Amino acid sequence: MEPGSQPMPMRDWDDETDFLVIGSGAAGMTAALVAKLEGLDSLVLEKTNLVGGSTALSGGGIWIPNNHLMEQAGIPDSFEKACLYLQNTVGDRTTKKRQEAFVTHGREMLKYLVDRANLEFNMMDGYPDYYPERPGGVTTGRSVYAPLFVGRKLGRDFGRLRDHEYAAARRVQLTLQEFKRFLLCKTNPTFLPTTIRAMLRNAFSHVFRRGKVTMGRALAASLFHSLQEHDVPVWTETELRELVLEGGCVTGVLVEKNGKISAIRARKGVVLAAGGFAQNASMREEYLPKPVSTEWTSAAKGNTGEVIRMGMKIGAAVDLMDDAWWGPTVVAPGTAPFFLLVERSYPGGIIVNSAGKRFTNEASSYIDVGHQMYERNEMDGVTIPAHLIMDQRFRRNYFLGVLPWGYTPRKYIKNGYIKKAATLEELAVEAGIDPDGLVKTVERFNEFARTGKDLDFKRGDSEYDRSYADPSVKPNPSLAPIAKPPFYSVHIYPGDLGTKGGLVTNESAQVLRADGSIIDGLYAAGNTSASVMGNTYPGGGSTLGPAMTFGYLAGLHAVKGEAPVS
Ligand SMILES: Cc1cc2nc3c(=O)[nH]c(=O)nc-3n(C[C@H](O)[C@H](O)[C@H](O)COP(=O)(O)OP(=O)(O)OC[C@H]3O[C@@H](n4cnc5c(N)ncnc54)[C@H](O)[C@@H]3O)c2cc1C
């Protein structure tokens, strides 16, 4: 027996399968599907009553460099170029072997799902890498998504697919590209036709009960549908409780269903694809930077991390436990947290700390803004929470979370979620910001807006900054003066889409011990594993791309007992 591992007292198996998958997100469903298509019996266990995890709540962007859709569209990319980009973003924080495995097999995985499982993917046109100007970066093509899916195809199982927490997101199903245009159609009339088409489609879908879904729900639904078609069972309300280890090899699991514990044998392996620990308050407290709260995470409720602990208990190494897929988040009282993807790029808004100072390029990648919030707060103690400052023009033209153009409910002013004031000084006092600091910052920022050059943080210089900005605003689509009263602010917290840290795996998704040895029979993928992306987020879909790729590799490895040939 390996050091650190603990034998389970053996008992008779209640059930058995070849390949056992824990968790019904993108990582788990991809692994189960591939194993089944390659001839193994596979079974997915999901502890909640719903299928899809954070995957179903997500934007559904999947980052796959050098993918076949780019090739078809004539967009140049290559293995070498993608690896160069990863070296210039992720760097040496993760092994070159895993980065290369991701680049080689990510593209292969996508094509495999299209050819073997009839899944569909589209390219997200005009969606750049998050650092497109770095060597190896591209300005479009590496992010793909599952197109609209007709939920009714799932039959009764449609009711088992996880749905958004926000009623607005449940009612209006848009693709990421439609969403971007819809939000900006007030100032860009050319976006209206797309918006009207999408709204009509929505209305028909409701009237005729088609249940059309988009973004991450479309991805989760299409994977779930493929599992259905290939007779892969998904047992919901079935929770992993223990890994069974025999002679240093994982041979099965103990699960709890309806209060009863049973033992399931896995002849060819177990994949831990149970998401990260974003919803586990004590793990957050133990591992993540402070201040920390489960109130700020957008991850699915089932992402409670106990599966990572189970891996650790049998000797698995962990990495990146102090990091997450961070992003500025607002929390309106009585609602779920809202991750600010686009609002930071809109002209006429800035993020300041309580000293009234900007500390970041607001429009840069969400993970960078999150990291900077923590780094800055560590130094000055006044950056968490920070404040998004907006003027009337901003509120009139843009959404703030789910609040549409110009709509600021009185209850949010009353309960203090949104501060509103006639002058910047009054707003600062209301929000607990240093008034002098805020006024000086806005004066300086307004000058940048006039010239189109943010001399402090270069906002709007990168193609990525401009991808969510307002193209009707000139000279810099991400910069406009904060000048028109009344002024508004909301608190910004370092929220996240999930955590990055987890079990250390090799290029076949096999779980490793601290000495680098393999725990036979055990795989991990998605946010249960330490991300191949290290501390960064190279492009839209940097969690789902690797989750699906390493899920695919786990499935293939379990079938063949070796890594696929590159
Ligand atoms: C609002 C939002 C937008 C996002 N947008 C994107 C995007 O566009 N692109 C991108 O790449 N990423 C995005 N993300 C992040 C992405 O959704 C996650 O990183 C990804 O879905 C993780 O996939 P996973 O398979 O590891 O886990 P999940 O999809 O979370 O699935 C894990 C499942 O395991 C289950 N589970 C947990 N413990 C157990 C147990 N003990 N037994 C059985 N089952 C268990 C959970 O209940 C859950 O259903 C977004 C996230 C959110 C919240």
Tab-separated table of N, CA, C and O in Angstrom, residues 147-150 171-176 178-179 194-215:
chain	number	residue	atom	x	y	z
A	147	PRO	N	-24.412	24.982	-30.121
A	147	PRO	CA	-25.520	25.845	-30.544
A	147	PRO	C	-26.799	25.513	-29.774
A	147	PRO	O	-26.848	24.538	-29.019
A	148	LEU	N	-27.785	26.348	-30.006
A	148	LEU	CA	-29.101	26.172	-29.415
A	148	LEU	C	-29.554	24.698	-29.430
A	148	LEU	O	-29.392	24.021	-30.434
A	149	PHE	N	-30.091	24.240	-28.323
A	149	PHE	CA	-30.523	22.838	-28.232
A	149	PHE	C	-32.013	22.799	-27.876
A	149	PHE	O	-32.466	23.538	-26.998
A	150	VAL	N	-32.753	21.957	-28.582
A	150	VAL	CA	-34.192	21.852	-28.305
A	150	VAL	C	-34.387	20.917	-27.110
A	150	VAL	O	-34.271	19.687	-27.218
A	171	ARG	N	-35.844	32.756	-18.584
A	171	ARG	CA	-36.845	33.096	-19.615
A	171	ARG	C	-36.216	33.418	-20.963
A	171	ARG	O	-36.730	33.044	-21.998
A	172	VAL	N	-35.095	34.137	-20.935
A	172	VAL	CA	-34.503	34.592	-22.205
A	172	VAL	C	-33.272	33.752	-22.516
A	172	VAL	O	-32.253	33.845	-21.845
A	173	GLN	N	-33.397	32.898	-23.531
A	173	GLN	CA	-32.297	32.012	-23.910
A	173	GLN	C	-31.591	32.586	-25.136
A	173	GLN	O	-32.143	32.561	-26.243
A	174	LEU	N	-30.400	33.138	-24.930
A	174	LEU	CA	-29.633	33.724	-26.029
A	174	LEU	C	-28.288	33.025	-26.128
A	174	LEU	O	-27.756	32.565	-25.118
A	175	THR	N	-27.741	32.972	-27.326
A	175	THR	CA	-26.363	32.508	-27.440
A	175	THR	C	-25.470	33.647	-26.948
A	175	THR	O	-25.923	34.803	-26.853
A	176	LEU	N	-24.200	33.328	-26.664
A	176	LEU	CA	-23.309	34.375	-26.145
A	176	LEU	C	-23.228	35.564	-27.092
A	176	LEU	O	-23.212	36.721	-26.677
A	178	GLU	N	-25.523	36.519	-29.353
A	178	GLU	CA	-26.785	37.255	-29.328
A	178	GLU	C	-26.860	38.109	-28.062
A	178	GLU	O	-27.314	39.255	-28.081
A	179	PHE	N	-26.399	37.537	-26.967
A	179	PHE	CA	-26.428	38.211	-25.673
A	179	PHE	C	-25.632	39.526	-25.725
A	179	PHE	O	-26.107	40.589	-25.335
A	194	THR	N	-30.634	41.000	-35.016
A	194	THR	CA	-30.251	39.778	-34.272
A	194	THR	C	-31.098	39.655	-33.020
A	194	THR	O	-31.577	38.581	-32.660
A	195	THR	N	-31.268	40.798	-32.339
A	195	THR	CA	-32.003	40.791	-31.079
A	195	THR	C	-33.463	40.422	-31.307
A	195	THR	O	-34.015	39.582	-30.590
A	196	ILE	N	-34.057	41.022	-32.325
A	196	ILE	CA	-35.480	40.750	-32.584
A	196	ILE	C	-35.673	39.275	-32.961
A	196	ILE	O	-36.553	38.592	-32.444
A	197	ARG	N	-34.780	38.777	-33.806
A	197	ARG	CA	-34.868	37.349	-34.198
A	197	ARG	C	-34.781	36.445	-32.966
A	197	ARG	O	-35.573	35.515	-32.798
A	198	ALA	N	-33.829	36.761	-32.102
A	198	ALA	CA	-33.631	35.922	-30.902
A	198	ALA	C	-34.860	35.990	-29.990
A	198	ALA	O	-35.291	34.977	-29.435
A	199	MET	N	-35.441	37.184	-29.875
A	199	MET	CA	-36.611	37.343	-29.003
A	199	MET	C	-37.828	36.599	-29.579
A	199	MET	O	-38.575	35.974	-28.843
A	200	LEU	N	-37.982	36.659	-30.900
A	200	LEU	CA	-39.102	35.943	-31.529
A	200	LEU	C	-38.931	34.436	-31.322
A	200	LEU	O	-39.861	33.713	-30.989
A	201	ARG	N	-37.689	33.982	-31.514
A	201	ARG	CA	-37.406	32.547	-31.310
A	201	ARG	C	-37.765	32.131	-29.884
A	201	ARG	O	-38.384	31.096	-29.650
A	202	ASN	N	-37.400	32.999	-28.946
A	202	ASN	CA	-37.718	32.733	-27.542
A	202	ASN	C	-39.210	32.609	-27.326
A	202	ASN	O	-39.680	31.702	-26.654
A	203	ALA	N	-39.931	33.587	-27.900
A	203	ALA	CA	-41.376	33.605	-27.704
A	203	ALA	C	-41.999	32.321	-28.284
A	203	ALA	O	-42.801	31.649	-27.621
A	204	PHE	N	-41.572	31.917	-29.499
A	204	PHE	CA	-42.112	30.697	-30.110
A	204	PHE	C	-41.777	29.471	-29.257
A	204	PHE	O	-42.596	28.585	-29.066
A	205	SER	N	-40.547	29.464	-28.766
A	205	SER	CA	-40.119	28.321	-27.959
A	205	SER	C	-41.004	28.173	-26.722
A	205	SER	O	-41.381	27.065	-26.342
A	206	HIS	N	-41.371	29.323	-26.111
A	206	HIS	CA	-42.245	29.263	-24.920
A	206	HIS	C	-43.644	28.813	-25.308
A	206	HIS	O	-44.208	27.909	-24.679
A	207	VAL	N	-44.173	29.458	-26.372
A	207	VAL	CA	-45.559	29.157	-26.757
A	207	VAL	C	-45.689	27.681	-27.141
A	207	VAL	O	-46.622	26.991	-26.733
A	208	PHE	N	-44.741	27.178	-27.939
A	208	PHE	CA	-44.849	25.796	-28.417
A	208	PHE	C	-44.097	24.802	-27.524
A	208	PHE	O	-43.887	23.653	-27.891
A	209	ARG	N	-43.682	25.287	-26.352
A	209	ARG	CA	-43.027	24.430	-25.344
A	209	ARG	C	-41.873	23.605	-25.935
A	209	ARG	O	-41.761	22.399	-25.702
A	210	ARG	N	-41.050	24.259	-26.729
A	210	ARG	CA	-39.905	23.568	-27.339
A	210	ARG	C	-38.741	23.469	-26.348
A	210	ARG	O	-37.882	22.630	-26.493
A	211	GLY	N	-38.734	24.391	-25.378
A	211	GLY	CA	-37.665	24.350	-24.382
A	211	GLY	C	-36.294	24.565	-24.998
A	211	GLY	O	-35.342	23.858	-24.677
A	212	LYS	N	-36.208	25.554	-25.919
A	212	LYS	CA	-34.903	25.781	-26.547
A	212	LYS	C	-33.941	26.377	-25.511
A	212	LYS	O	-34.303	27.328	-24.821
A	213	VAL	N	-32.764	25.797	-25.429
A	213	VAL	CA	-31.790	26.296	-24.457
A	213	VAL	C	-30.490	26.675	-25.159
A	213	VAL	O	-30.197	26.165	-26.250
A	214	THR	N	-29.737	27.560	-24.519
A	214	THR	CA	-28.498	28.058	-25.119
A	214	THR	C	-27.357	28.004	-24.094
A	214	THR	O	-27.540	27.551	-22.970
A	215	MET	N	-26.203	28.495	-24.523
A	215	MET	CA	-25.000	28.625	-23.699
A	215	MET	C	-24.675	27.296	-22.985
A	215	MET	O	-24.762	26.238	-23.575
